[in-house]
Amino acid sequence: MAQKLQNKTVAVLATDGFEQVELTEPVKALRNEGATVHIVAPKGGQIQGWNHHDKGDRVDVDETLDKADPKTFDALVLPGGVINPDALRLEPKAIDFVRAFVQSDKPIAAICHGPWTLIDAGGVKGKRMTSWPSLKTDLSNAGAAWEDKSVVTDHGLVTSRKPDDLPDFCRKMVEEFAEGQHPGHRHAAE
């Protein structure tokens, strides 16, 4: 059986404080479908994961933000965890990196608190989305239509609420990433 993401290269943008399974499970799903996956972070070496309130594993960084070129990637994953996206929002290079995907209509998958970074990158206005419930007001104030569903897709943007949603999130992420860029294309929520 052919792999759906063969010849696709995906960036996973994260920093210290990412929710462990919200990075590792999407990476596993992407690699299982043949994608080349690069962990991109503001610093080199390793970044620290979390399992909710407890420290998790460290993950190797493949590329630093100052060297990563959004043009070389077909899609972007934004894991959650409270600390991770909040820290990335303070990194101008991270916002510029995410904005490049938004402006080029490349598919993006963001889970839990991951959509916070999309607000700063101008990627939520007019979009149907979901997230961890505490982001509902932030996303709504930024112009998104927030829905309480396990996964919502809109114009190549895949969002989910929490780790329990990972099976639905990964399935839709693979589907949207396989479709590629979504200029002018709109999807109904699943």
XYZ file of N, CA and C in Angstrom:
570
model
N 0.831 -1.186 0.000
C 0.000 0.000 0.000
C 0.872 1.245 0.000
N 0.558 2.208 -0.839
C 1.349 3.440 -0.948
C 1.161 4.297 0.297
N 2.247 4.932 0.688
C 2.183 5.836 1.822
C 1.655 7.189 1.346
N 0.719 7.753 2.073
C 0.034 8.976 1.669
C 0.922 10.215 1.673
N 2.003 10.200 2.457
C 2.821 11.399 2.602
C 4.244 11.220 2.091
N 4.439 10.221 1.233
C 5.757 10.027 0.651
C 6.127 11.301 -0.108
N 7.362 11.734 -0.022
C 7.880 12.945 -0.656
C 7.360 14.234 -0.035
N 6.766 14.172 1.160
C 6.340 15.375 1.886
C 7.290 15.593 3.056
N 7.619 16.854 3.296
C 8.471 17.222 4.420
C 7.657 18.120 5.350
N 7.615 17.750 6.616
C 6.768 18.441 7.583
C 7.628 19.013 8.714
N 7.342 20.255 9.075
C 7.985 20.891 10.225
C 7.078 20.737 11.435
N 7.668 20.408 12.573
C 6.967 20.414 13.850
C 7.653 21.496 14.680
N 6.949 22.596 14.883
C 7.518 23.727 15.613
C 7.190 23.598 17.093
N 8.219 23.535 17.931
C 8.019 23.372 19.369
C 9.220 23.931 20.117
N 9.033 24.090 21.406
C 10.113 24.481 22.297
C 9.868 23.809 23.645
N 10.699 24.104 24.628
C 10.524 23.505 25.947
C 9.088 23.705 26.430
N 8.524 22.650 26.999
C 7.182 22.735 27.550
C 6.095 22.191 26.654
N 6.467 21.539 25.557
C 5.440 20.930 24.698
C 4.815 19.740 25.403
N 3.543 19.481 25.100
C 2.856 18.302 25.639
C 3.377 17.085 24.877
N 3.993 16.153 25.606
C 4.720 15.019 25.023
C 3.954 14.315 23.895
N 2.768 13.788 24.190
C 2.050 12.993 23.194
C 1.542 13.829 22.022
N 1.400 15.147 22.230
C 0.930 16.001 21.142
C 2.041 16.302 20.135
N 3.254 15.922 20.450
C 4.358 15.962 19.498
C 4.665 14.557 19.003
N 4.806 13.601 19.920
C 5.264 12.269 19.518
C 4.243 11.508 18.672
N 2.958 11.604 18.999
C 1.954 10.862 18.231
C 1.779 11.403 16.810
N 1.670 12.730 16.606
C 1.629 13.226 15.230
C 2.893 12.879 14.434
N 4.067 12.971 15.067
C 5.308 12.618 14.374
C 5.268 11.155 13.944
N 4.823 10.284 14.825
C 4.725 8.858 14.489
C 3.750 8.639 13.324
N 2.594 9.293 13.373
C 1.597 9.152 12.300
C 2.145 9.655 10.971
N 2.849 10.763 10.998
C 3.428 11.325 9.767
C 4.492 10.399 9.186
N 5.377 9.918 10.032
C 6.445 9.022 9.561
C 5.878 7.702 9.063
N 4.826 7.204 9.709
C 4.181 5.961 9.251
C 3.614 6.101 7.852
N 3.270 7.317 7.457
C 2.739 7.574 6.110
C 3.815 8.046 5.137
N 5.090 7.973 5.544
C 6.190 8.257 4.647
C 6.735 9.667 4.663
N 6.225 10.536 5.523
C 6.704 11.923 5.570
C 8.084 12.000 6.215
N 8.849 12.966 5.773
C 10.085 13.342 6.447
C 9.700 14.436 7.440
N 10.047 14.241 8.699
C 9.631 15.163 9.753
C 10.858 15.800 10.393
N 10.805 17.121 10.546
C 11.874 17.871 11.201
C 11.310 18.597 12.410
N 11.932 18.385 13.576
C 11.576 19.152 14.767
C 12.342 20.471 14.671
N 11.596 21.572 14.642
C 12.170 22.912 14.528
C 11.932 23.626 15.857
N 12.977 24.260 16.381
C 12.877 24.946 17.669
C 13.756 26.197 17.668
N 13.496 27.111 18.586
C 14.318 28.316 18.667
C 15.777 28.032 19.002
N 16.041 26.923 19.694
C 17.410 26.575 20.080
C 17.732 25.167 19.606
N 19.011 24.872 19.495
C 19.441 23.539 19.097
C 19.514 22.589 20.277
N 19.976 21.370 20.014
C 20.113 20.370 21.076
C 18.837 19.606 21.288
N 18.246 19.762 22.456
C 17.014 19.063 22.795
C 16.025 20.028 23.429
N 14.737 19.673 23.312
C 13.694 20.419 23.990
C 12.976 19.489 24.958
N 12.455 20.067 26.034
C 11.858 19.299 27.126
C 10.353 19.142 26.954
N 9.885 17.890 26.949
C 8.463 17.612 26.898
C 7.859 17.528 28.280
N 6.536 17.579 28.326
C 5.791 17.470 29.571
C 4.643 16.497 29.385
N 4.314 15.791 30.437
C 3.112 14.965 30.508
C 2.182 15.675 31.481
N 1.412 16.589 30.966
C 0.526 17.473 31.714
C 1.348 18.311 32.699
N 1.398 17.936 33.996
C 2.138 18.740 34.980
C 3.509 18.167 35.333
N 3.888 17.059 34.718
C 5.153 16.395 35.046
C 6.096 16.427 33.848
N 7.385 16.524 34.127
C 8.365 16.496 33.045
C 8.279 15.173 32.305
N 8.411 15.261 30.996
C 8.421 14.073 30.148
C 9.806 13.874 29.565
N 9.852 13.406 28.342
C 11.116 13.126 27.665
C 11.641 14.366 26.958
N 12.933 14.325 26.687
C 13.561 15.362 25.865
C 13.558 14.850 24.424
N 13.412 15.762 23.477
C 13.354 15.408 22.063
C 14.454 16.179 21.332
N 15.139 15.489 20.429
C 16.193 16.132 19.647
C 15.612 17.135 18.657
N 16.283 18.275 18.531
C 15.915 19.308 17.566
C 16.668 19.024 16.277
N 15.957 19.042 15.147
C 16.592 18.809 13.849
C 17.086 20.101 13.200
N 16.342 21.186 13.404
C 16.706 22.476 12.817
C 16.330 23.589 13.771
N 17.161 24.621 13.815
C 16.818 25.790 14.608
C 16.069 26.786 13.732
N 15.255 27.604 14.371
C 14.435 28.575 13.641
C 15.260 29.495 12.746
N 16.448 29.861 13.198
C 17.257 30.787 12.391
C 17.764 30.141 11.096
N 17.729 28.817 11.018
C 18.186 28.119 9.808
C 17.044 27.474 9.017
N 15.880 27.321 9.631
C 14.743 26.647 8.985
C 14.075 27.576 7.985
N 13.876 27.082 6.779
C 13.224 27.851 5.717
C 11.836 27.267 5.464
N 10.769 28.029 5.758
C 9.416 27.502 5.565
C 9.150 27.002 4.141
N 9.861 27.534 3.154
C 9.652 27.126 1.763
C 10.027 25.671 1.529
N 10.875 25.106 2.393
C 11.325 23.727 2.207
C 10.376 22.709 2.826
N 9.299 23.188 3.467
C 8.345 22.298 4.132
C 6.994 22.352 3.432
N 6.312 21.210 3.439
C 4.988 21.110 2.830
C 3.860 21.378 3.815
N 4.137 21.236 5.115
C 3.100 21.386 6.131
C 3.748 21.660 7.483
N 2.900 22.051 8.449
C 3.369 22.443 9.778
C 2.493 21.823 10.854
N 3.129 21.341 11.936
C 2.418 20.852 13.113
C 2.793 21.748 14.294
N 1.760 22.141 15.067
C 1.959 22.951 16.270
C 1.402 22.188 17.469
N 2.280 21.477 18.216
C 1.819 20.768 19.402
C 1.424 21.763 20.491
N 0.671 21.251 21.468
C 0.251 22.099 22.562
C 1.148 21.985 23.778
N 0.495 22.012 24.926
C 1.184 22.221 26.186
C 1.076 23.713 26.457
N 0.850 24.118 27.672
C 0.673 25.541 27.961
C 1.960 26.331 27.723
N 3.082 25.806 28.179
C 4.346 26.536 28.144
C 4.845 26.739 26.715
N 4.802 25.696 25.906
C 5.346 25.694 24.549
C 4.792 26.822 23.663
N 3.476 26.875 23.382
C 2.994 27.929 22.487
C 3.100 29.318 23.094
N 2.981 29.414 24.426
C 3.114 30.724 25.055
C 4.532 31.263 24.850
N 5.526 30.403 24.981
C 6.922 30.820 24.747
C 7.155 31.158 23.276
N 6.590 30.347 22.367
C 6.788 30.596 20.933
C 6.179 31.925 20.502
N 5.101 32.348 21.151
C 4.464 33.622 20.806
C 5.395 34.807 21.054
N 6.377 34.620 21.907
C 7.329 35.687 22.221
C 8.558 35.665 21.320
N 8.605 34.710 20.396
C 9.735 34.552 19.476
C 9.341 35.098 18.101
N 9.809 36.282 17.725
C 9.444 36.831 16.413
C 9.741 35.875 15.254
N 10.840 35.122 15.330
C 11.159 34.170 14.256
C 10.142 33.045 14.188
N 9.599 32.639 15.330
C 8.570 31.593 15.346
C 7.287 32.112 14.697
N 6.910 33.329 15.021
C 5.703 33.917 14.431
C 5.886 34.078 12.927
N 7.042 34.545 12.502
C 7.321 34.685 11.064
C 7.272 33.326 10.366
N 7.809 32.296 11.025
C 7.822 30.948 10.459
C 6.386 30.458 10.246
N 5.554 30.592 11.265
C 4.156 30.157 11.167
C 3.418 30.995 10.121
N 3.642 32.300 10.128
C 2.977 33.194 9.174
C 3.268 32.785 7.724
N 4.465 32.316 7.460
C 4.828 31.881 6.103
C 3.930 30.732 5.641
N 3.584 29.815 6.539
C 2.681 28.707 6.188
C 1.267 29.221 5.964
N 0.828 30.146 6.812
C -0.506 30.727 6.682
C -0.634 31.434 5.336
N 0.338 32.274 5.017
C 0.268 33.079 3.798
C 0.406 32.258 2.524
N 1.050 31.103 2.603
C 1.218 30.267 1.404
C 0.156 29.173 1.311
N -0.853 29.213 2.194
C -1.952 28.234 2.185
C -1.486 26.797 2.355
N -0.356 26.600 3.036
C 0.100 25.242 3.330
C -0.684 24.712 4.527
N -0.953 23.423 4.550
C -1.729 22.870 5.663
C -0.989 22.971 6.997
N -1.788 23.220 8.040
C -1.282 23.364 9.401
C -2.167 22.534 10.321
N -1.542 21.815 11.242
C -2.273 21.057 12.256
C -1.833 21.559 13.627
N -2.809 22.013 14.441
C -2.509 22.563 15.765
C -3.447 21.938 16.788
N -2.889 21.490 17.895
C -3.688 20.815 18.914
C -3.521 21.497 20.270
N -4.603 21.466 21.051
C -4.609 21.913 22.432
C -4.330 23.420 22.518
N -3.205 23.835 23.080
C -2.823 25.240 23.154
C -2.043 25.699 21.914
N -1.742 24.785 20.993
C -0.990 25.122 19.781
C -1.571 26.280 18.981
N -2.913 26.414 18.881
C -3.475 27.518 18.105
C -3.126 28.927 18.617
N -2.659 29.045 19.860
C -2.237 30.359 20.363
C -1.249 31.015 19.404
N -0.294 30.249 18.929
C 0.733 30.796 18.041
C 0.121 31.279 16.730
N -0.927 30.604 16.276
C -1.601 31.015 15.040
C -2.260 32.382 15.162
N -2.711 32.740 16.365
C -3.317 34.060 16.561
C -2.306 35.137 16.187
N -1.104 35.037 16.740
C -0.069 36.038 16.495
C 0.409 36.045 15.049
N 0.268 34.921 14.372
C 0.705 34.812 12.974
C -0.407 35.184 11.989
N -1.554 35.619 12.500
C -2.652 36.026 11.622
C -3.343 34.870 10.938
N -3.365 33.703 11.577
C -3.900 32.515 10.918
C -5.246 32.016 11.398
N -6.005 32.830 12.163
C -7.268 32.306 12.688
C -8.508 33.078 12.227
N -8.357 34.299 11.791
C -9.527 35.118 11.428
C -10.344 34.435 10.329
N -11.644 34.265 10.611
C -12.540 33.651 9.645
C -12.465 32.140 9.579
N -11.676 31.521 10.431
C -11.508 30.057 10.423
C -12.406 29.392 11.459
N -12.892 28.223 11.127
C -13.562 27.363 12.085
C -12.484 26.544 12.765
N -12.479 26.541 14.116
C -11.396 25.913 14.858
C -11.906 25.331 16.172
N -11.055 24.500 16.768
C -11.232 24.083 18.141
C -9.878 24.175 18.828
N -9.858 23.954 20.137
C -8.633 24.063 20.927
C -8.934 23.588 22.338
N -7.939 23.673 23.199
C -8.185 23.496 24.616
C -9.200 24.565 25.009
N -10.209 24.240 25.831
C -11.291 25.179 26.110
C -10.856 26.570 26.596
N -9.747 26.673 27.289
C -9.326 27.990 27.804
C -8.912 28.956 26.697
N -8.713 28.466 25.469
C -8.358 29.344 24.347
C -9.581 29.838 23.578
N -10.776 29.364 23.940
C -11.988 29.725 23.206
C -12.127 31.238 23.053
N -12.011 31.978 24.145
C -12.173 33.431 24.090
C -11.067 34.076 23.276
N -9.825 33.638 23.449
C -8.707 34.199 22.676
C -8.929 34.004 21.178
N -9.311 32.797 20.783
C -9.530 32.501 19.371
C -10.738 33.279 18.830
N -11.811 33.319 19.609
C -13.005 34.064 19.186
C -12.693 35.546 19.032
N -11.955 36.119 19.980
C -11.579 37.536 19.900
C -10.688 37.827 18.700
N -9.964 36.806 18.236
C -9.087 36.971 17.065
C -9.827 36.686 15.757
N -11.134 36.385 15.852
C -11.935 36.225 14.640
C -12.245 34.808 14.221
N -11.867 33.819 15.029
C -12.177 32.419 14.701
C -13.575 32.063 15.200
N -14.185 31.082 14.561
C -15.447 30.508 15.023
C -15.090 29.224 15.760
N -15.156 29.255 17.091
C -14.711 28.141 17.924
C -15.800 27.101 18.061
N -15.429 25.818 17.937
C -16.362 24.704 18.064
C -15.795 23.689 19.050
N -16.660 23.073 19.825
C -16.247 22.056 20.786
C -16.407 20.674 20.156
N -15.413 20.291 19.343
C -15.404 18.997 18.650
C -14.007 18.401 18.752
N -13.911 17.099 18.549
C -12.606 16.437 18.661
C -11.638 16.893 17.576
N -12.165 17.232 16.408
C -11.313 17.750 15.332
C -12.170 18.638 14.432
N -11.580 19.746 14.014
C -12.235 20.663 13.084
C -11.235 20.959 11.969
N -11.693 20.879 10.725
C -10.831 21.244 9.604
C -11.465 22.395 8.842
N -10.620 23.299 8.374
C -11.089 24.442 7.605
C -9.933 24.940 6.744
N -10.086 24.797 5.433
C -9.103 25.349 4.489
C -7.676 24.860 4.803
N -7.554 23.546 5.080
C -6.231 22.978 5.347
C -5.747 23.138 6.775
N -6.546 23.787 7.620
C -6.196 23.948 9.031
C -6.914 22.873 9.828
N -6.136 22.055 10.547
C -6.677 20.978 11.376
C -6.430 21.355 12.826
N -7.493 21.369 13.645
C -7.330 21.671 15.066
C -8.066 20.641 15.910
N -7.503 20.378 17.089
C -8.120 19.480 18.063
C -7.942 20.057 19.461
N -8.690 19.473 20.421
C -8.761 20.038 21.763
C -7.705 19.541 22.747
N -7.387 18.225 22.697
C -6.617 17.633 23.786
C -6.037 16.286 23.363
N -5.171 15.694 24.208
C -4.577 14.403 23.864
C -5.590 13.317 23.532
N -6.753 13.308 24.184
C -7.764 12.291 23.881
C -8.231 12.357 22.428
N -8.060 13.506 21.787
C -8.490 13.696 20.400
C -7.431 13.265 19.381
N -6.279 12.810 19.845
C -5.174 12.503 18.931
C -5.517 11.533 17.799
N -6.297 10.474 18.017
C -6.620 9.603 16.872
C -7.327 10.365 15.743
N -8.329 11.180 16.084
C -9.031 11.974 15.071
C -8.107 13.028 14.469
N -7.339 13.673 15.321
C -6.405 14.715 14.880
C -5.399 14.155 13.875
N -4.778 13.038 14.214
C -3.750 12.465 13.332
C -4.350 12.001 12.003
N -5.540 11.424 12.050
C -6.200 10.974 10.820
C -6.464 12.160 9.883
N -7.040 13.232 10.410
C -7.347 14.400 9.578
C -6.074 15.131 9.151
N -5.069 15.161 10.020
C -3.797 15.790 9.685
C -3.183 15.099 8.467
N -3.138 13.781 8.481
C -2.567 13.033 7.356
C -3.366 13.320 6.085
N -4.674 13.319 6.194
C -5.534 13.574 5.038
C -5.284 14.969 4.444
N -5.267 15.979 5.302
C -5.067 17.360 4.824
C -3.653 17.564 4.287
N -2.664 16.987 4.947
C -1.293 17.130 4.484
C -1.100 16.432 3.141
N -1.788 15.319 2.925
C -1.704 14.615 1.640
C -2.301 15.460 0.520
N -3.349 16.230 0.834
C -3.971 17.099 -0.173
C -3.061 18.262 -0.561
N -2.212 18.693 0.343
C -1.289 19.793 0.046
C -1.914 21.156 0.252
N -1.430 22.130 -0.496
C -1.895 23.507 -0.348
C -3.398 23.589 -0.600
N -4.040 24.537 0.069
C -5.493 24.681 -0.001
C -5.915 26.081 -0.429
N -5.421 26.597 -1.533
C -5.844 27.938 -1.928
C -7.322 27.950 -2.324
N -8.102 28.772 -1.633
C -9.499 28.915 -1.959
C -10.370 27.710 -1.683
N -9.839 26.689 -1.039
C -10.575 25.448 -0.777
C -11.039 25.447 0.668
N -12.264 25.043 0.918
C -12.808 25.049 2.270
C -13.391 23.680 2.602
N -13.072 23.163 3.811
C -13.563 21.862 4.254
C -14.604 22.026 5.344
N -15.550 21.137 5.368
C -16.509 21.085 6.470
C -15.877 20.365 7.652
N -16.348 20.676 8.824
C -15.823 20.027 10.038
C -16.193 18.551 10.030
N -15.339 17.776 10.623
C -15.608 16.338 10.763
C -16.051 16.067 12.178
